Structures are given as C-alpha cells and as structure tokens.
Coordinates of C-alpha atoms in Angstrom, one line a residue:
X1 CA 0.1 -0.1 0.0
X2 CA 1.2 3.4 -0.9
X3 CA 0.3 6.4 1.1
X4 CA 0.4 9.8 -0.4
X5 CA 1.3 12.5 2.2
X6 CA -0.6 15.6 1.6
X7 CA 0.4 17.8 4.7
X8 CA -3.0 18.1 6.3
X9 CA -4.8 18.0 9.6
X10 CA -7.9 15.7 9.6
X11 CA -10.9 17.1 11.5
X12 CA -14.3 15.1 11.6
X13 CA -13.1 12.8 8.8
X14 CA -11.9 15.3 6.5
X15 CA -8.6 16.5 5.5
X16 CA -8.1 20.1 6.4
X17 CA -5.1 22.7 5.4
X18 CA -4.2 24.8 8.5
X19 CA -3.7 28.3 7.5
X20 CA -1.4 29.6 10.5
X21 CA 1.9 29.0 9.0
X22 CA 3.5 25.9 7.8
X23 CA 6.0 23.3 9.1
X24 CA 8.1 20.6 7.6
X25 CA 9.9 17.6 9.0
X26 CA 13.5 17.3 8.9
X27 CA 16.3 14.5 8.1
X28 CA 18.3 14.9 11.2
X29 CA 21.3 13.3 9.6
X30 CA 21.5 16.4 7.0
X31 CA 19.3 18.8 8.4
X32 CA 17.4 18.9 5.1
X33 CA 13.7 19.6 4.8
X34 CA 11.2 16.9 4.0
X35 CA 8.4 17.7 1.6
X36 CA 5.5 18.3 1.8
X37 CA 4.9 21.4 3.9
X38 CA 2.2 21.0 6.9
X39 CA -0.3 23.6 7.1
X40 CA -0.6 24.5 11.0
X41 CA -4.3 25.1 12.3
X42 CA -5.4 28.5 13.4
X43 CA -7.6 28.8 16.7
X44 CA -10.9 28.3 14.9
X45 CA -9.6 25.1 13.1
X46 CA -8.2 23.7 16.4
X47 CA -11.8 24.4 17.8
X48 CA -13.5 22.5 15.0
X49 CA -11.4 19.4 15.9
X50 CA -12.4 19.5 19.6
X51 CA -16.2 20.3 18.4
X52 CA -16.0 17.0 16.3
X53 CA -14.6 14.8 19.4
X54 CA -17.3 16.1 21.5
X55 CA -20.1 15.6 18.8
X56 CA -18.8 11.8 18.8
X57 CA -18.6 11.1 22.2
X58 CA -22.3 10.1 22.8
X59 CA -22.4 7.7 20.1
X60 CA -18.7 6.3 20.7
X61 CA -19.4 5.8 24.5
X62 CA -22.4 3.9 23.8
X63 CA -20.5 1.2 21.4
X64 CA -20.2 -2.3 23.0
X65 CA -17.2 -3.6 24.2
X66 CA -17.0 -6.0 21.0
X67 CA -17.6 -3.1 18.5
X68 CA -14.6 -0.9 20.2
X69 CA -12.4 -4.1 20.3
X70 CA -13.0 -4.5 16.5
X71 CA -12.1 -0.9 15.8
X72 CA -9.0 -1.4 17.8
X73 CA -8.2 -4.6 15.9
X74 CA -9.1 -2.8 12.6
X75 CA -6.7 0.1 13.3
X76 CA -4.0 -2.2 13.9
X77 CA -4.6 -4.1 10.9
X78 CA -4.7 -0.9 8.6
X79 CA -1.4 0.1 10.2
X80 CA 0.4 -3.1 9.4
X81 CA -1.0 -2.7 5.8
X82 CA 1.0 0.6 5.8
X83 CA 4.1 -0.5 7.5
X84 CA 6.4 -0.2 4.6
X85 CA 5.4 3.4 4.0
X86 CA 5.3 4.2 7.9
X87 CA 9.0 2.8 8.5
X88 CA 10.4 4.3 5.5
X89 CA 9.1 8.1 6.2
X90 CA 9.8 7.5 10.0
X91 CA 13.5 6.7 9.2
X92 CA 13.8 10.0 7.0
X93 CA 12.1 12.0 9.9
X94 CA 13.9 10.7 12.9
X95 CA 17.3 9.2 11.9
X96 CA 16.2 6.0 13.9
X97 CA 17.2 2.5 12.0
X98 CA 14.6 0.4 10.3
X99 CA 14.9 -2.3 12.7
X100 CA 14.0 -0.2 15.6
X101 CA 11.1 1.4 13.8
X102 CA 9.8 -1.9 12.6
X103 CA 9.7 -3.1 16.3
X104 CA 8.2 0.0 17.2
X105 CA 5.5 -0.3 14.7
X106 CA 4.8 -3.9 16.0
X107 CA 4.5 -2.8 19.6
X108 CA 1.9 -0.1 18.4
X109 CA -0.3 -2.7 16.8
X110 CA 0.4 -4.9 19.7
X111 CA -1.0 -2.5 22.0
X112 CA -4.2 -1.8 20.0
X113 CA -4.9 -5.5 20.0
X114 CA -4.1 -5.8 23.8
X115 CA -6.7 -3.1 24.7
X116 CA -9.1 -5.0 22.3
X117 CA -8.6 -8.1 24.6
X118 CA -9.1 -6.0 27.6
X119 CA -12.6 -4.7 26.1
X120 CA -13.4 -8.5 25.5
X121 CA -12.8 -9.6 28.7
X122 CA -14.4 -6.6 30.5
X123 CA -12.5 -6.0 33.5
X124 CA -11.9 -2.3 32.7
X125 CA -15.6 -2.1 33.7
X126 CA -14.3 -2.6 37.5
X127 CA -18.1 -3.8 38.1
X128 CA -18.8 -4.0 42.0
X129 CA -22.2 -5.0 43.2
X130 CA -23.5 -4.7 46.9
X131 CA -27.0 -6.3 46.6
X132 CA -29.9 -5.0 48.6
X133 CA -30.5 -6.7 52.0
X134 CA -33.9 -5.4 53.0
X135 CA -33.8 -7.6 56.3
X136 CA -30.4 -6.4 57.7
X137 CA -30.4 -4.8 61.2
X138 CA -30.6 -2.4 62.5
X139 CA -31.2 -0.8 59.0
X140 CA -31.6 -2.5 55.7
X141 CA -29.0 -2.0 53.1
X142 CA -30.2 -0.7 49.7
X143 CA -28.9 -2.1 46.4
X144 CA -25.5 -0.3 45.1
X145 CA -23.6 -1.1 42.0
X146 CA -20.3 0.4 40.4
X147 CA -18.9 0.7 36.9
X148 CA -16.5 3.1 35.3
X149 CA -17.7 5.2 32.6
X150 CA -15.5 7.3 29.8
X151 CA -14.4 10.7 30.5
X152 CA -15.1 12.3 27.3
X153 CA -12.7 14.0 24.5
X154 CA -8.7 13.6 25.4
X155 CA -6.1 15.4 24.3
X156 CA -3.0 13.5 23.4
X157 CA 0.4 15.1 22.6
X158 CA 2.9 12.8 20.5
X159 CA 6.3 12.3 22.0
X160 CA 9.7 13.2 19.9
X161 CA 11.6 10.0 20.6
X162 CA 8.7 7.5 19.9
X163 CA 7.3 8.5 16.4
X164 CA 4.8 5.3 16.7
X165 CA 4.4 3.8 20.2
X166 CA 4.1 6.9 22.1
X167 CA 2.5 8.9 19.1
X168 CA -0.4 9.1 16.7
X169 CA -1.8 5.5 17.5
X170 CA 0.3 4.9 20.7
X171 CA -0.6 3.9 24.3
X172 CA -2.3 7.3 25.1
X173 CA -4.5 7.0 22.0
X174 CA -5.1 3.4 22.1
X175 CA -6.0 3.5 26.1
X176 CA -8.4 6.7 25.4
X177 CA -10.1 5.1 22.6
X178 CA -10.4 1.8 24.5
X179 CA -11.8 3.7 27.5
X180 CA -14.4 5.2 25.1
X181 CA -13.0 8.3 24.6
X182 CA -12.8 10.3 21.5
X183 CA -9.1 11.6 20.8
X184 CA -7.8 14.9 19.5
X185 CA -4.1 14.2 18.8
X186 CA -1.4 17.0 18.3
X187 CA 1.1 15.7 16.1
X188 CA 4.7 16.2 17.2
X189 CA 6.5 18.6 14.4
X190 CA 9.4 16.4 14.2
X191 CA 7.8 13.7 12.6
X192 CA 4.8 15.0 10.7
X193 CA 4.7 12.7 7.6
X194 CA 4.7 9.5 9.8
X195 CA 1.9 10.8 11.9
X196 CA -0.3 11.7 8.7
X197 CA 0.3 8.1 7.5
X198 CA -0.9 6.6 10.8
X199 CA -3.9 8.8 10.9
X200 CA -4.9 7.5 7.2
X201 CA -5.0 4.2 8.9
X202 CA -7.1 5.2 11.9
X203 CA -9.3 7.0 9.5
X204 CA -10.1 3.8 7.5
X205 CA -10.6 1.8 10.7
X206 CA -13.2 4.1 11.7
X207 CA -14.9 4.3 8.2
X208 CA -14.7 0.5 7.9
X209 CA -16.3 0.1 11.3
X210 CA -19.0 2.8 10.8
X211 CA -18.0 5.1 13.8
X212 CA -18.6 8.9 14.0
X213 CA -15.8 10.5 12.1
X214 CA -15.0 12.7 14.8
X215 CA -13.8 9.8 16.9
X216 CA -10.2 10.5 16.0
X217 CA -8.7 14.0 14.7
X218 CA -5.1 14.8 14.1
X219 CA -3.9 18.3 14.1
X220 CA -0.8 20.3 13.4
X221 CA -0.3 23.3 15.3
X222 CA 2.4 25.7 16.4
X223 CA 3.7 24.2 19.5
X224 CA 2.8 25.6 22.8
X225 CA 0.1 27.8 21.2
X226 CA -2.1 25.0 20.1
X227 CA -1.4 23.0 23.0
X228 CA -2.7 25.6 25.4
X229 CA -5.9 26.4 23.0
X230 CA -6.7 22.7 23.3
X231 CA -6.2 22.4 27.0
X232 CA -8.4 25.4 27.6
X233 CA -11.5 24.0 25.5
X234 CA -14.2 23.0 28.0
X235 CA -14.9 19.9 26.0
X236 CA -11.4 18.6 26.8
X237 CA -11.6 16.2 29.8
X238 CA -8.1 14.9 30.0
X239 CA -4.5 15.1 28.9
X240 CA -2.0 12.4 27.7
X241 CA 1.6 13.9 27.2
X242 CA 5.1 12.4 26.9
X243 CA 8.0 15.2 26.7
X244 CA 9.9 17.5 28.5
X245 CA 9.1 18.9 31.8
X246 CA 8.6 22.6 30.8
X247 CA 6.1 21.5 28.2
X248 CA 4.4 18.9 30.4
X249 CA 4.1 21.5 33.4
X250 CA 2.6 24.4 31.0
X251 CA -0.2 21.9 30.2
X252 CA -0.5 20.9 33.9
X253 CA -0.7 24.5 34.9
X254 CA -3.3 25.4 32.3
X255 CA -5.4 22.3 33.1
X256 CA -5.6 23.3 36.8
X257 CA -6.4 27.0 36.1
X258 CA -9.6 26.3 34.1
X259 CA -12.9 26.8 35.8
X260 CA -13.1 22.9 35.6
X261 CA -9.7 21.3 36.2
X262 CA -8.8 18.2 34.2
X263 CA -6.4 15.7 34.8
X264 CA -3.0 15.8 33.0
X265 CA -1.1 12.8 32.7
X266 CA 2.4 13.7 31.7
X267 CA 5.5 11.6 31.6
X268 CA 8.2 14.1 31.8
X269 CA 11.8 13.4 32.9
X270 CA 13.9 10.9 34.9
X271 CA 17.5 10.0 35.5
X272 CA 16.6 6.0 36.3
X273 CA 19.1 5.3 38.9
X274 CA 21.0 2.1 39.0
X275 CA 22.2 0.8 42.5
X276 CA 25.1 -1.9 42.0
X277 CA 25.9 -3.8 45.2
X278 CA 29.3 -5.4 45.7
X279 CA 28.2 -9.0 44.7
X280 CA 27.3 -8.2 41.3
X281 CA 30.8 -7.1 40.2
X282 CA 32.2 -10.5 39.9
X283 CA 31.9 -10.2 36.0
X284 CA 32.5 -6.4 35.7
X285 CA 33.0 -6.4 32.0
X286 CA 29.6 -8.1 31.2
X287 CA 28.0 -5.4 33.6
X288 CA 29.7 -2.8 32.0
X289 CA 28.5 -3.9 28.4
X290 CA 25.0 -4.2 29.5
X291 CA 25.1 -0.7 31.0
X292 CA 27.0 0.8 28.2
X293 CA 24.2 -0.6 25.7
X294 CA 21.5 0.7 27.7
X295 CA 22.8 4.3 27.7
X296 CA 23.8 4.5 24.4
X297 CA 20.9 2.5 22.6
X298 CA 18.6 4.7 20.4
X299 CA 21.4 7.2 20.9
X300 CA 20.4 7.7 24.5
X301 CA 17.1 9.0 23.7
X302 CA 14.9 7.0 25.8
X303 CA 13.1 8.2 29.0
X304 CA 14.2 5.0 31.0
X305 CA 18.1 5.4 30.1
X306 CA 20.0 5.0 33.2
X307 CA 21.5 8.4 33.9
X308 CA 22.7 7.6 37.0
X309 CA 25.0 4.5 38.5
X310 CA 25.8 4.3 41.8
X311 CA 28.9 2.1 42.2
X312 CA 30.9 0.5 45.3
X313 CA 34.6 2.1 45.8
X314 CA 37.3 -0.4 45.7
X315 CA 39.2 -2.4 43.2
X316 CA 36.0 -4.3 41.9
X317 CA 34.3 -1.1 41.3
X318 CA 37.4 0.3 39.4
X319 CA 37.4 -3.0 37.0
X320 CA 33.9 -1.9 36.2
X321 CA 34.8 1.7 35.4
X322 CA 37.9 0.3 33.2
X323 CA 35.7 -1.4 31.2
X324 CA 32.9 1.1 30.8
X325 CA 35.6 3.6 29.9
X326 CA 36.6 1.2 27.2
X327 CA 33.3 0.8 25.8
X328 CA 32.6 4.3 25.7
X329 CA 36.2 5.3 24.2
X330 CA 35.5 2.4 21.5
X331 CA 32.0 3.8 20.4
X332 CA 30.7 6.4 17.8
X333 CA 27.7 8.6 17.8
X334 CA 24.4 7.9 16.5
X335 CA 22.1 10.5 14.9
X336 CA 19.9 12.1 17.2
X337 CA 16.2 12.7 16.6
X338 CA 16.4 16.6 15.8
X339 CA 19.0 19.5 15.8
X340 CA 17.3 20.8 18.9
X341 CA 17.7 17.5 20.9
X342 CA 21.3 17.3 20.1
X343 CA 21.9 20.9 20.9
X344 CA 20.3 20.5 24.1
X345 CA 22.4 17.2 25.0
X346 CA 25.9 19.2 24.1
X347 CA 24.7 21.9 26.4
X348 CA 23.8 19.4 29.2
X349 CA 27.1 17.7 28.9
X350 CA 29.1 20.9 28.8
X351 CA 27.2 21.9 31.9
X352 CA 28.3 18.6 33.8
X353 CA 31.9 18.8 32.5
X354 CA 32.2 22.2 34.2
X355 CA 31.4 21.0 37.6
X356 CA 33.7 20.5 40.3
X357 CA 34.5 16.9 41.2
X358 CA 33.4 15.5 37.9
X359 CA 35.4 13.6 35.4
X360 CA 34.8 12.4 32.0
X361 CA 36.1 9.1 32.0
X362 CA 35.5 7.6 28.5
X363 CA 34.4 9.3 25.2
X364 CA 33.8 8.3 21.8
X365 CA 33.8 9.8 18.4
X366 CA 31.1 11.8 16.6
X367 CA 29.3 10.0 14.0
X368 CA 29.0 10.8 10.6
X369 CA 26.6 13.5 9.3
X370 CA 24.8 16.0 11.4
X371 CA 23.6 15.6 15.0
X372 CA 25.5 12.7 16.1
X373 CA 27.8 13.7 19.0
X374 CA 30.0 11.4 20.8
X375 CA 28.8 9.3 23.8
X376 CA 30.4 10.1 26.9
X377 CA 30.6 8.8 30.5
X378 CA 31.4 10.8 33.8
X379 CA 32.2 9.8 37.3
X380 CA 32.2 11.4 40.9
X381 CA 32.0 10.7 44.3
X382 CA 28.7 10.3 46.7
X383 CA 29.7 13.4 48.8
X384 CA 30.1 15.6 45.4
X385 CA 27.1 14.1 44.0
X386 CA 25.1 14.9 47.5
X387 CA 26.2 18.5 47.5
X388 CA 25.4 19.3 43.9
X389 CA 21.9 19.3 42.4
X390 CA 23.2 19.9 38.9
X391 CA 24.6 16.3 39.0
X392 CA 20.9 15.0 39.3
X393 CA 19.9 16.8 35.8
X394 CA 18.5 14.7 32.9
X395 CA 21.0 14.4 29.9
X396 CA 18.6 13.3 27.3
X397 CA 21.1 11.5 25.0
X398 CA 24.3 9.2 25.4
X399 CA 25.6 10.0 28.6
X400 CA 25.3 8.8 32.1
X401 CA 27.3 9.5 35.5
X402 CA 28.8 7.0 37.9
X403 CA 28.8 8.0 41.5
X404 CA 31.2 5.9 43.8
X405 CA 29.7 5.2 47.3
X406 CA 31.4 3.6 50.1
X407 CA 28.2 2.3 52.6
X408 CA 24.8 1.5 52.3
X409 CA 24.0 4.0 55.1
X410 CA 25.4 6.7 52.7
X411 CA 23.3 5.4 49.7
X412 CA 20.1 5.6 52.0
X413 CA 20.5 9.0 52.7
X414 CA 21.1 10.1 49.0
X415 CA 18.2 7.9 47.9
X416 CA 15.6 9.6 50.1
X417 CA 16.6 13.2 48.5
X418 CA 16.1 11.9 45.0
X419 CA 13.5 13.2 42.7
X420 CA 10.7 10.8 41.5
X421 CA 11.9 8.4 39.0
X422 CA 10.3 6.0 36.1
X423 CA 12.6 3.5 37.3
X424 CA 15.2 2.3 39.6
X425 CA 17.5 -0.9 39.4
X426 CA 19.3 -3.2 41.4
X427 CA 22.3 -5.4 40.2
X428 CA 22.8 -7.9 43.2
X429 CA 23.3 -11.6 44.2
X430 CA 22.2 -13.6 47.0
X431 CA 25.2 -12.3 49.3
X432 CA 23.6 -8.7 48.7
X433 CA 20.0 -9.6 49.7
X434 CA 20.2 -8.0 53.1
X435 CA 21.5 -4.6 51.4
X436 CA 18.9 -4.8 49.1
X437 CA 16.0 -5.3 51.6
X438 CA 17.3 -2.4 53.2
X439 CA 17.3 0.0 50.4
X440 CA 14.3 -1.3 48.6
X441 CA 11.8 0.5 51.0
X442 CA 13.3 3.7 50.3
X443 CA 13.6 3.0 46.4
X444 CA 9.6 2.2 46.3
X445 CA 9.1 5.9 47.6
X446 CA 10.9 7.1 44.5
X447 CA 10.2 4.8 41.5
X448 CA 7.4 3.6 39.4
X449 CA 9.1 0.4 38.2
X450 CA 12.1 -1.6 40.1
X451 CA 14.3 -3.9 38.7
X452 CA 16.1 -6.6 39.9
X453 CA 19.0 -7.3 37.3
X454 CA 18.6 -6.2 33.7
X455 CA 18.4 -2.6 32.4
X456 CA 15.6 -0.3 32.5
X457 CA 15.3 0.6 28.7
X458 CA 12.6 -1.6 27.0
X459 CA 9.4 -1.5 28.7
X460 CA 7.1 -4.7 28.3
X461 CA 3.5 -3.8 27.3
X462 CA 1.2 -6.0 29.4
X463 CA -1.2 -6.1 32.4
X464 CA 1.3 -5.8 35.3
X465 CA 3.5 -3.0 33.8
X466 CA 3.9 0.5 35.4
X467 CA 5.4 3.1 33.4
X468 CA 5.1 6.0 35.5
X469 CA 6.6 7.4 39.1
X470 CA 6.4 10.4 41.5
X471 CA 6.7 13.6 40.3
X472 CA 8.5 14.9 38.3
X473 CA 8.7 11.7 36.6
X474 CA 4.9 12.1 35.9
X475 CA 2.3 14.6 37.1
X476 CA 0.5 11.9 38.4
X477 CA 2.4 8.9 40.1
X478 CA -1.0 6.8 40.9
X479 CA -0.9 5.6 37.1
X480 CA 0.9 4.3 34.0
X481 CA 1.1 5.1 30.5
X482 CA 2.1 1.6 29.5
X483 CA -0.2 -1.4 30.1
X484 CA -3.6 -2.3 30.6
X485 CA -3.9 -0.1 33.5
X486 CA -3.7 3.1 31.3
X487 CA -7.2 2.4 30.6
X488 CA -8.2 3.8 33.8
X489 CA -6.7 7.4 33.3
X490 CA -9.7 8.0 31.1
X491 CA -12.4 6.8 33.0
X492 CA -14.1 7.4 36.3
X493 CA -16.3 5.3 38.5
X494 CA -20.0 5.8 39.1
X495 CA -22.5 4.0 41.6
X496 CA -26.1 3.2 40.6
X497 CA -28.4 3.1 43.7
X498 CA -31.8 0.9 43.8
X499 CA -32.0 1.1 39.9
X500 CA -34.4 -1.4 38.6
X501 CA -32.9 -4.1 36.4
X502 CA -34.5 -2.7 33.3
X503 CA -32.8 0.5 33.8
X504 CA -29.1 -0.7 34.8
X505 CA -26.4 -0.4 32.3
X506 CA -25.6 -3.8 30.8
X507 CA -22.1 -4.3 32.9
X508 CA -24.2 -4.2 36.3
X509 CA -27.0 -6.0 35.4
X510 CA -28.0 -9.5 36.9
X511 CA -28.2 -10.8 33.4
X512 CA -24.8 -9.4 32.9
X513 CA -25.1 -9.2 28.8
X514 CA -21.6 -8.3 28.2
X515 CA -20.4 -11.1 30.5
X516 CA -18.0 -8.8 32.1
X517 CA -16.5 -9.8 35.5
X518 CA -18.4 -8.8 38.6
X519 CA -17.5 -8.4 42.0
X520 CA -20.5 -9.3 44.5
X521 CA -20.3 -8.6 47.8
X522 CA -16.7 -8.5 47.7
X523 CA -16.5 -11.9 45.8
X524 CA -15.7 -12.3 42.1

C-alpha cells in the first residue's frame, strides 16, 4: 500500500489545510527539509477538531465492548498494511534505524490489540455490586452497583522520541479509545509525515467500522500555542503527554487553572538510578557492557535510560569503571532525533563537565553527518553528588554519570532526597540480599518500576507494567502510561443506587449481557 502525504490535519473525517503557517519534517542526519509542508491550524480550526470529538462522544461511548474492540483490531490491521511506508518515512524523519522502527510499529499494533482483548474480557468496567439486604438490622441495605464510564474527549500529544508507540496511535491514544473517549491528537512537528500516514490508517478503520468520524482527529499546530488552546477548551476532559518537564508543566498549570480542572497525565523526565551492590561485580565487563548498551541505545534518547549508576568504591568497582571507559572510548555517535535535541544534549554535557569533582572517564567519537555527538561517561563521588543538584539533571542522550559510594547507609540518605523516577534498578546477588532489603523501602518511594537485574530500557507492554512514577517523572504517580492499567486514566467510577434491572447499564445487570467480571459482595 502506497500512501501519499498531503500535509493536512484530519478533522471530523475530512483532510483540512491549516492556515496559521507551515512546518516541515527534517532529516536529522542532514538537516534537510522533507516535503511536503504541513499547514498549521489556526484557533478556529483547532476548536473545530475539539467540537468534532465532542459530537462523537455520545455515540462512541455507547458502543459495545465488541464494537470498540473490533475498531482497535481494525486500526492495528490498517497500520500493518501501511508498515512499509510508515517505516520508510519515520526513518527519514527521525534518523532511527529500520529495525528499531519496525519493532516500534509492532509494539504500536500490539498495544491496540491488547486493549481490544481487555475490552472483550471486560474487567476495565470494574464492576462492584452490593445487593440489597432489606432484612439487615438495624437498617436495611439498598442495592448499590458501580462501574466505570469514559470521561469524554481526550487531548493527546505525540512524543519526539517515539514516532509510533507514543505517538498517533500509541499508548495514550489506544487507552483513551479503549476507554470510550474520542481523541484529538496533536502531532509532533519532528515527524509530521509519519503521523499523517498512521492517521490515514485510523481514519480507514473508523470508516470500516461505521463509527462517528470525529472519534479521532489529527492536528498540526504551532507548538505551545495550539497545546494551550486544546487544554483550555471546556470539551477536553483529560490530557496524555510525553515530553519535556517544561512542556508537561505548562499543560498541567493550564489544566488546573480552568474553571473546571482536568487531569493531565504527563510523563516528563527521569534519570533512572541504578544501584550496583558489591556481589554483582563478579563479572565487571559483562555488567559494563549491559550498562553501555542501555545508555547508548537509540542514541540515549529513551526516557528510561540509566542516567545515574551508583557503584561501590574499591578495586572491583575500579574494574567496572575501566571496562565502561573502554566501551565508551570505542563508541561512535548515532544520529539524534532533531538538531534541537542534539544541541540540548551538548549543552547538558558541557554543563556537567564544568562541575567541580566530575570527570569524563570515557568518550567516543562523533558519528557521520549532522547531529551525531560522541557518547560520554562521567564519574564522581557520593559526597560531590550529594552536594550538587546539577548532577541530578537529566541528559537526554548518550551520557551517564557513575557515582562511587562507600557504604549502604550513605546510599540510603542520598536515595531519600532523589526526585521521583520512572525506574530504579538493583544489580545484586544472594550475598547482597540484606542490603537490597534495606534499600528497597526507600527506592519504592521514588520509582514506578523497580528492576532486579537487567536494564530499564525496553518497557514490556502488558497487564502488570507500570510506566510512571512520582513527580517529576510524571504529574500523576498513581497510574501508568504503558500497559492495560492505562485505560483507567480516562474513566471514572459511577455508583447506581436502587435502580431497577431494566434501567441498569449492561455491565451491572444481573443478566450481565456483556459477560464482564463482577465483584458481588466483595467476591468474584
């Protein structure tokens, strides 16, 4: 299937040319503009997209679980049919290799199909039933039944580092659509062509399933301006965002200043600390190789990249440092996503180099073409780290900082003052279990996902995954943006008291026509 890219937004099933300027994608390897130009929507056009989602809500929330699941499956099929064109365009717009983008396409379609399975199983309805007890003493109990309903239209913002899995049909869009919420998707201007092709696939799925055309809308707009316009619209009921802390907080503040505040689920920044305990240093070279791969994979542009590694002092720790230095010294830079991201990374590493007590202990060479800076690894001691907050700042790219520590008690004090994180990782063996048990209660309070072994890059999409964490990793550490629990972000519970069977919504009926799980008097 060959898909022409027209540079237009999708509003209520129609392709619309924006009239507030234009933007093009860029090939980050050459900084050359990619055609066509994409018209940016003006305020009135942006409002039309939200109005379309609002109009679609009543009919879309009324769809059965099977109808909604069939739509998600069809969207996945339509994306698969366009895989070749999607990967080709995304390669041009991001500089990421084909293998990575093919994997990301599969992750995107798998997410859609996973949410379709959730809908068919029905536990997203979270049905609880307390049947009436008219003879209860000293007072009768009325019949109370609870289920979850969709919030309404959701605004979703595409991420720069995931042109597919956290973009047009990515996790936020998939979970919102599964919840019964129409979506207004703000495309990231770094990969506009990729977004349009995926939007074509979703449009085809909407048409094939006979849904309201406003269920999904794709908009291009001038950055913060269109974002603020979206969040301020009273029809928008929630926000999904992956990006910078400044961008996420701007949306968060606007959402909370509305006459009716709305939830903002923003995944923003993390340095994802790794805690290496003494027993794990038996094979220092293998451990160093894993660390190097996690730091430099995808040019270090993953929100779960380990930006800090706490390492014991002593000879075995020194062996690890020597091995890591060797890996970095032999490395070559990869093309980063945009010139802006590459320049921000260079500024961040320059800032770290200027700090007292910090040393660059390994550095590769720049890659070919534009925007491929050399990977670098730094080292400092725990006292220096503990006295300088600059050392905790995220470096979005192929760099990390090793911090040498001498005791577990010192480590506990530092962990207690770390910011919220998406992940934290332990490398330990059985002889270290007592130390892990001492550290774990402290680490639980700062991280959304805790690993024992392995590396945090690579996020499994499933039922138990948590991709979130305390602020500033996210604006809401009580949920996740990856995995099936994500659907609950776009729903809310409603209790129905003393309703006759004929008026009860399907999930809470005694007849249970959707065959969803029901908890009755606290029992499944």
